[in-house]
Coordinates of C-alpha atoms in Angstrom, one line a residue:
M127 CA 0.1 0.1 0.0
Y128 CA 1.2 3.6 -0.8
A129 CA -1.2 5.1 2.0
E130 CA -2.1 3.9 5.4
V131 CA -3.1 5.1 8.7
V132 CA -3.1 3.2 12.3
Q133 CA -4.7 4.5 15.3
P134 CA -2.5 2.8 18.4
E135 CA -4.4 2.5 21.7
S136 CA -1.0 2.8 23.4
I137 CA 2.5 3.6 22.1
S138 CA 5.7 3.1 24.1
P139 CA 9.0 4.9 23.2
S140 CA 10.3 2.0 21.3
D141 CA 7.1 1.7 19.5
L142 CA 7.5 5.2 18.2
D143 CA 11.1 4.3 17.1
S144 CA 9.7 1.5 15.0
Y145 CA 6.9 3.3 13.5
L146 CA 9.2 6.1 12.6
E147 CA 11.9 3.9 11.1
R148 CA 9.2 2.4 8.9
G149 CA 8.0 5.8 7.3
Y150 CA 5.1 6.5 9.7
F151 CA 4.4 10.1 11.2
R152 CA 2.0 11.4 13.8
V153 CA -1.1 13.4 12.8
G154 CA -3.3 13.9 15.7
S155 CA -3.7 10.7 17.6
K156 CA -2.8 8.5 14.7
L157 CA 0.1 7.6 12.6
F158 CA 0.1 7.6 8.9
T159 CA 2.4 7.0 6.0
T160 CA 2.2 8.1 2.2
S161 CA 4.2 7.8 -0.8
F162 CA 2.3 10.5 -2.9
L163 CA 1.1 14.0 -2.2
C164 CA -1.2 16.3 -4.0
F165 CA -0.9 20.1 -3.9
E166 CA -2.6 22.3 -6.1
D167 CA -4.1 19.5 -8.4
S168 CA -0.5 18.4 -8.9
L169 CA 1.0 15.1 -7.6
F170 CA 4.3 14.8 -5.8
D171 CA 6.4 12.0 -4.5
A172 CA 6.6 12.0 -0.6
F173 CA 9.8 11.1 0.9
W174 CA 10.3 10.7 4.6
L175 CA 13.5 12.2 6.2
R176 CA 15.7 11.6 9.3
I177 CA 18.8 13.5 10.4
D178 CA 21.6 11.4 12.0
L179 CA 22.2 13.7 15.2
D180 CA 25.4 11.5 16.0
E181 CA 26.7 13.0 12.8
F182 CA 25.2 16.5 12.9
I183 CA 27.0 19.8 13.8
L184 CA 25.9 23.4 13.5
S185 CA 26.9 25.2 10.3
R186 CA 28.7 28.6 10.8
S187 CA 25.4 30.2 9.7
Q188 CA 23.4 28.2 12.3
K189 CA 25.7 29.0 15.1
E190 CA 25.2 32.9 14.0
L191 CA 21.7 32.3 14.2
M192 CA 21.5 30.7 17.5
K193 CA 23.8 33.5 18.7
R194 CA 21.2 36.2 17.6
A195 CA 18.5 34.1 19.6
G196 CA 20.5 34.2 22.7
R197 CA 18.7 37.5 23.5
F198 CA 15.6 35.5 24.1
T199 CA 15.0 32.7 26.8
I200 CA 14.6 29.3 25.6
K201 CA 12.8 26.6 27.7
I202 CA 12.2 22.9 27.0
A203 CA 9.7 20.7 29.0
P204 CA 6.9 18.3 28.6
F205 CA 4.3 20.0 26.9
L206 CA 0.9 21.0 28.3
Y207 CA -1.8 22.3 26.1
S208 CA -2.6 26.0 27.0
Y209 CA -4.9 28.8 25.6
E210 CA -1.7 30.8 25.5
A211 CA -0.1 28.5 23.1
E212 CA -3.3 28.2 21.0
D213 CA -3.5 32.0 20.8
L214 CA -0.1 32.1 19.6
F215 CA -0.8 29.5 16.9
Q216 CA -3.7 31.1 15.7
L217 CA -1.7 34.5 15.3
Y218 CA 0.9 32.5 13.4
R219 CA -1.6 30.7 11.2
S220 CA -3.3 34.0 10.2
S221 CA 0.1 35.4 9.0
V222 CA 1.3 32.5 6.6
N223 CA 0.6 31.9 3.0
F224 CA -0.3 28.2 3.4
S225 CA -3.0 26.3 5.2
P226 CA -1.9 24.6 8.7
A227 CA -4.0 22.7 10.9
R228 CA -7.3 24.6 12.1
T229 CA -6.1 24.6 15.6
L230 CA -3.1 23.5 17.8
E231 CA -5.5 21.3 19.8
H232 CA -6.5 19.5 16.4
I233 CA -2.6 18.8 15.9
L234 CA -2.6 17.2 19.3
G235 CA -5.4 15.1 18.6
E236 CA -8.2 13.4 20.8
D237 CA -5.4 11.8 23.1
P238 CA -2.6 14.2 23.6
G239 CA -1.2 12.0 26.3
L240 CA -0.6 9.1 23.8
F241 CA 2.8 10.5 22.8
N242 CA 5.7 11.7 25.0
T243 CA 5.4 15.4 23.8
Y244 CA 7.9 18.1 24.5
G245 CA 7.7 21.8 23.8
V246 CA 10.3 24.4 23.0
S247 CA 9.0 27.7 24.3
I248 CA 10.8 31.1 23.3
Y249 CA 10.3 34.4 25.4
D250 CA 11.1 37.9 24.9
G251 CA 11.3 39.0 28.5
K252 CA 7.9 37.8 29.6
K253 CA 6.3 37.8 26.2
F254 CA 5.8 34.4 24.7
I255 CA 7.0 34.7 20.9
A256 CA 7.5 31.0 19.7
C257 CA 6.8 27.4 20.4
G258 CA 7.8 24.0 18.7
L259 CA 6.5 20.7 19.6
F260 CA 8.2 17.3 19.3
D261 CA 7.7 13.8 20.3
L262 CA 10.5 11.5 22.0
G263 CA 10.9 7.9 21.6
S264 CA 14.0 5.8 22.9
T265 CA 16.5 6.7 20.3
S266 CA 14.3 8.7 17.9
A267 CA 12.2 12.0 17.9
E268 CA 9.9 13.4 15.4
G269 CA 9.1 17.2 15.0
I270 CA 5.4 18.1 15.2
V271 CA 5.0 21.7 14.6
S272 CA 6.6 25.0 15.1
F273 CA 4.9 28.4 15.2
Y274 CA 6.0 32.0 16.2
H275 CA 4.6 35.6 16.5
P276 CA 4.8 37.2 13.2
E277 CA 6.5 40.3 14.5
Y278 CA 9.6 38.2 15.2
K279 CA 9.8 36.5 11.7
K280 CA 13.3 38.4 10.9
F281 CA 14.7 36.1 13.7
S282 CA 14.1 32.9 11.7
L283 CA 12.4 31.5 14.8
G284 CA 11.1 28.4 12.8
K285 CA 14.7 27.3 12.2
V286 CA 15.7 28.3 15.8
L287 CA 12.9 25.9 17.2
M288 CA 14.1 23.0 15.0
L289 CA 17.7 23.5 15.9
A290 CA 16.7 23.9 19.7
K291 CA 15.0 20.4 19.4
M292 CA 17.6 18.8 17.8
R293 CA 20.2 20.2 20.2
Y294 CA 18.1 18.9 23.2
C295 CA 17.8 15.4 21.5
Q296 CA 21.5 15.3 21.0
E297 CA 22.1 16.2 24.7
N298 CA 19.7 13.3 25.7
G299 CA 21.2 10.5 23.7
I300 CA 18.6 10.6 20.8
R301 CA 20.3 9.3 17.5
W302 CA 17.6 10.2 14.9
Y303 CA 15.5 13.2 14.5
Y304 CA 12.5 12.8 11.9
P305 CA 11.4 16.2 10.4
G306 CA 8.6 14.8 8.2
Y307 CA 8.6 14.5 4.6
V308 CA 9.9 16.4 1.6
A309 CA 8.3 16.5 -2.0
P310 CA 10.9 17.0 -4.7
G311 CA 9.4 19.8 -7.1
Y312 CA 7.2 21.4 -4.2
A313 CA 9.5 24.0 -2.5
K314 CA 7.5 24.7 0.6
F315 CA 9.1 21.5 2.5
D316 CA 12.7 22.3 1.1
Y317 CA 13.5 24.1 4.5
K318 CA 13.7 20.7 6.2
L319 CA 16.8 19.8 4.1
E320 CA 18.4 23.3 4.7
V321 CA 18.8 22.5 8.4
G322 CA 21.5 19.5 7.9
K323 CA 21.3 18.1 4.4
E324 CA 24.7 16.4 4.5
F325 CA 23.4 14.5 7.6
S326 CA 20.2 13.7 6.1
Y327 CA 18.7 10.3 4.8
F328 CA 15.5 9.4 2.8
L329 CA 13.4 6.2 3.1
D330 CA 13.7 4.5 -0.4
L331 CA 10.1 3.2 -1.2
K332 CA 11.6 0.2 -3.2
S333 CA 14.2 -1.2 -1.0
K334 CA 12.5 0.2 2.3
Q335 CA 16.1 1.2 3.3
W336 CA 17.2 4.6 4.5
K337 CA 20.0 6.1 2.0
H338 CA 21.8 9.3 1.9
I339 CA 19.8 12.4 0.5
S340 CA 22.5 12.6 -2.1
D341 CA 21.1 9.4 -3.6
L342 CA 17.8 11.0 -4.4
E343 CA 17.6 11.5 -8.0
L344 CA 14.9 12.5 -10.3
K345 CA 15.1 9.4 -12.4
E346 CA 14.7 7.1 -9.4
Q347 CA 11.4 8.7 -8.0
P348 CA 8.5 6.5 -7.9
L349 CA 5.9 8.7 -9.2
S350 CA 8.0 9.3 -12.4
R351 CA 8.7 5.7 -13.0
M352 CA 5.1 4.9 -12.7
L353 CA 3.6 7.5 -15.0
S354 CA 6.3 7.1 -17.7
G355 CA 5.9 3.3 -17.7
L356 CA 1.9 3.8 -17.9
I357 CA 2.3 6.3 -20.7
Q358 CA 4.4 3.8 -22.7
V359 CA 1.9 1.1 -22.1
E360 CA -1.0 3.2 -23.0
G361 CA 0.7 4.2 -26.3
L362 CA 1.4 0.8 -27.4
L363 CA -2.2 -0.3 -26.6
Q364 CA -3.7 2.4 -28.5
S365 CA -1.4 1.7 -31.4
M366 CA -2.8 -1.9 -31.5
G367 CA -6.3 -0.6 -31.4
Y368 CA -7.4 -0.2 -27.9
K369 CA -8.5 3.4 -28.0
E370 CA -10.8 3.4 -25.2
F371 CA -7.9 2.2 -22.7
Q372 CA -7.0 5.6 -21.2
L373 CA -4.5 6.9 -18.3
K374 CA -6.5 8.3 -15.6
K375 CA -5.8 10.0 -12.4
Y376 CA -7.4 8.4 -9.5
R377 CA -8.8 10.8 -7.2
F378 CA -9.2 8.8 -4.1
Y379 CA -5.6 7.0 -4.0
D380 CA -5.2 8.3 -0.3
I381 CA -8.7 7.9 1.1
T382 CA -7.3 5.0 3.2
L383 CA -5.8 8.0 5.3
D384 CA -9.3 8.5 6.4
T385 CA -9.9 6.0 9.4
S386 CA -13.4 5.5 8.1
Y387 CA -12.0 3.7 5.0
S388 CA -8.9 2.4 6.3
E389 CA -10.2 -1.3 6.8
Y390 CA -11.6 -1.8 3.3
G391 CA -8.1 -2.5 1.4
L392 CA -8.9 0.3 -1.1
L393 CA -6.6 1.1 -4.3
T394 CA -4.0 3.3 -3.5
Y395 CA -2.5 3.9 -6.9
P396 CA -2.6 7.7 -7.9
F397 CA -2.5 6.6 -11.7
F398 CA -3.9 3.7 -13.7
I399 CA -5.0 2.8 -17.1
H400 CA -8.8 2.4 -17.3
C401 CA -9.5 -0.8 -19.8
F402 CA -13.1 -1.5 -19.3
S403 CA -15.9 -2.3 -16.9
N404 CA -15.9 -6.2 -16.5
S405 CA -19.4 -6.0 -14.9
P406 CA -21.7 -3.4 -13.3
M407 CA -19.6 -4.0 -10.1
E408 CA -16.0 -4.3 -11.5
E409 CA -13.4 -2.5 -13.4
V410 CA -10.3 -4.0 -15.1
I411 CA -7.4 -1.7 -14.9
I412 CA -3.6 -1.4 -15.4
V413 CA -1.2 -0.4 -12.6
F414 CA 2.6 0.1 -12.3
D415 CA 3.8 -1.3 -8.8
A416 CA 6.8 1.1 -8.3
I417 CA 7.9 -1.1 -5.2
R418 CA 8.2 -4.3 -7.3
S419 CA 8.8 -2.6 -10.8
K420 CA 6.1 -4.6 -12.4
F421 CA 2.9 -3.7 -14.6
Q422 CA -0.1 -5.5 -13.4
L423 CA -3.4 -6.1 -14.8
L424 CA -6.0 -6.0 -11.8
L425 CA -9.6 -6.9 -11.5
C426 CA -11.3 -4.3 -8.9
S427 CA -14.5 -4.0 -7.3
K428 CA -16.4 -1.0 -7.0
V429 CA -16.9 -0.6 -3.5
F430 CA -18.6 2.9 -2.8
Q431 CA -20.0 5.2 -5.3
I432 CA -19.0 8.9 -5.0
T433 CA -21.1 11.7 -6.3
L434 CA -18.7 14.7 -7.0
P435 CA -18.9 17.8 -9.4
E436 CA -18.4 17.1 -13.0
E437 CA -14.5 16.2 -13.2
K438 CA -11.9 16.6 -15.9
Q439 CA -11.7 13.6 -18.4
E440 CA -8.3 12.6 -17.1
Y441 CA -9.8 11.8 -13.8
Y442 CA -11.4 8.5 -12.5
S443 CA -13.5 9.5 -9.6
T444 CA -16.7 7.7 -9.8
F445 CA -16.3 4.8 -7.5
L446 CA -13.7 3.9 -4.8
L447 CA -12.0 0.6 -6.0
K448 CA -10.7 -2.3 -4.2
P449 CA -8.2 -4.7 -5.8
Q450 CA -9.8 -8.2 -6.1
Y451 CA -7.6 -10.4 -8.3
L452 CA -4.1 -10.1 -9.9
I453 CA -4.8 -11.4 -13.5
F454 CA -1.1 -11.2 -14.5
E455 CA 2.2 -9.0 -14.3
D456 CA 5.2 -8.5 -16.0
E457 CA 8.3 -6.2 -15.7
Q458 CA 8.7 -5.0 -19.2
E459 CA 6.3 -2.8 -21.1
L460 CA 6.4 -4.6 -24.5
N461 CA 6.1 -8.2 -22.9
F462 CA 3.2 -7.0 -20.8
T463 CA 1.3 -5.4 -23.7
F464 CA 1.8 -8.5 -26.0
A465 CA 0.4 -10.7 -23.2
L466 CA -2.5 -8.5 -22.6
N467 CA -3.3 -8.5 -26.3
E468 CA -3.1 -12.2 -26.4
L469 CA -5.3 -12.5 -23.4
L470 CA -7.8 -10.1 -24.9
G471 CA -7.8 -11.8 -28.2
K472 CA -9.0 -15.1 -26.4
T473 CA -11.4 -13.3 -24.1
S474 CA -12.9 -10.3 -25.6
N475 CA -13.5 -7.1 -23.6
T476 CA -17.2 -7.9 -23.3
E477 CA -16.7 -11.2 -21.5
N478 CA -16.2 -11.7 -17.7
L479 CA -12.5 -12.2 -16.9
S480 CA -13.3 -13.0 -13.3

């Protein structure tokens, strides 16, 4: 699966270490993972990051930044929700050009005591001007959120908060700091790499191994491999006369992140080639498994019908689909296409494949 959410009843420090190492991250009282993200109707790869605090050292500019912040008082302690922190979050939220969570309380979730959450609080005299939250495991920590008073933007307090979290973790024997994900091509998350790029690692989707960030190349990114492979297969099939076989964006690839749908085993591919309806309740589609590098012909059931405003033609957004049966698979575009043509020659698209 490319997207999943879990809601643990309890989570120990070592449990958190394990989840973070496997590419899960906290959202409210849940943990989720995803391989793809959608911003402004465009899809991007999501790569989970971690920074090796055993290797990390402050750069010259970071030392200067922390020296400038020396005029303020920085306190780090277990975090307790307060209206003062909520008011500061709302002030920050109204000043930025993106859309954070509605409330700080929403970020903490229904069970804020589930995680071992610490807060970095920064004061200018008695004035509360910045706050950053992070969860501690045994050997890992995850940065949850940072916010600050807009009047203090020139002091780069977002970076100060992140560095303060990391320094605290270093001093307390934490090896790995997880800042979340980056999405190559979407610059709003690039600041996570600026903090310590040479000490940063990403979770490779295919190998499930952490690799140095220098190994992250465009040609290796799952979304581009998936899309380019499907475009080639679509072109080959249409040249054979299968004009109705069309590449579609699947609107609901990440709906499994909603716990209301997480139990159904729904399709999590953001792109597929729609072949034909096998029956009133079944669709036949082609996907590219970026983890196993294989093209697959899938029989899917239509689990729920969705009513949305009229969509662009490139979208499939009528039903939530659930993979039911793998008809066949192959690594090579040509082999897969010829095998499909042979299969359809023996069972025409009007016959039931199940």
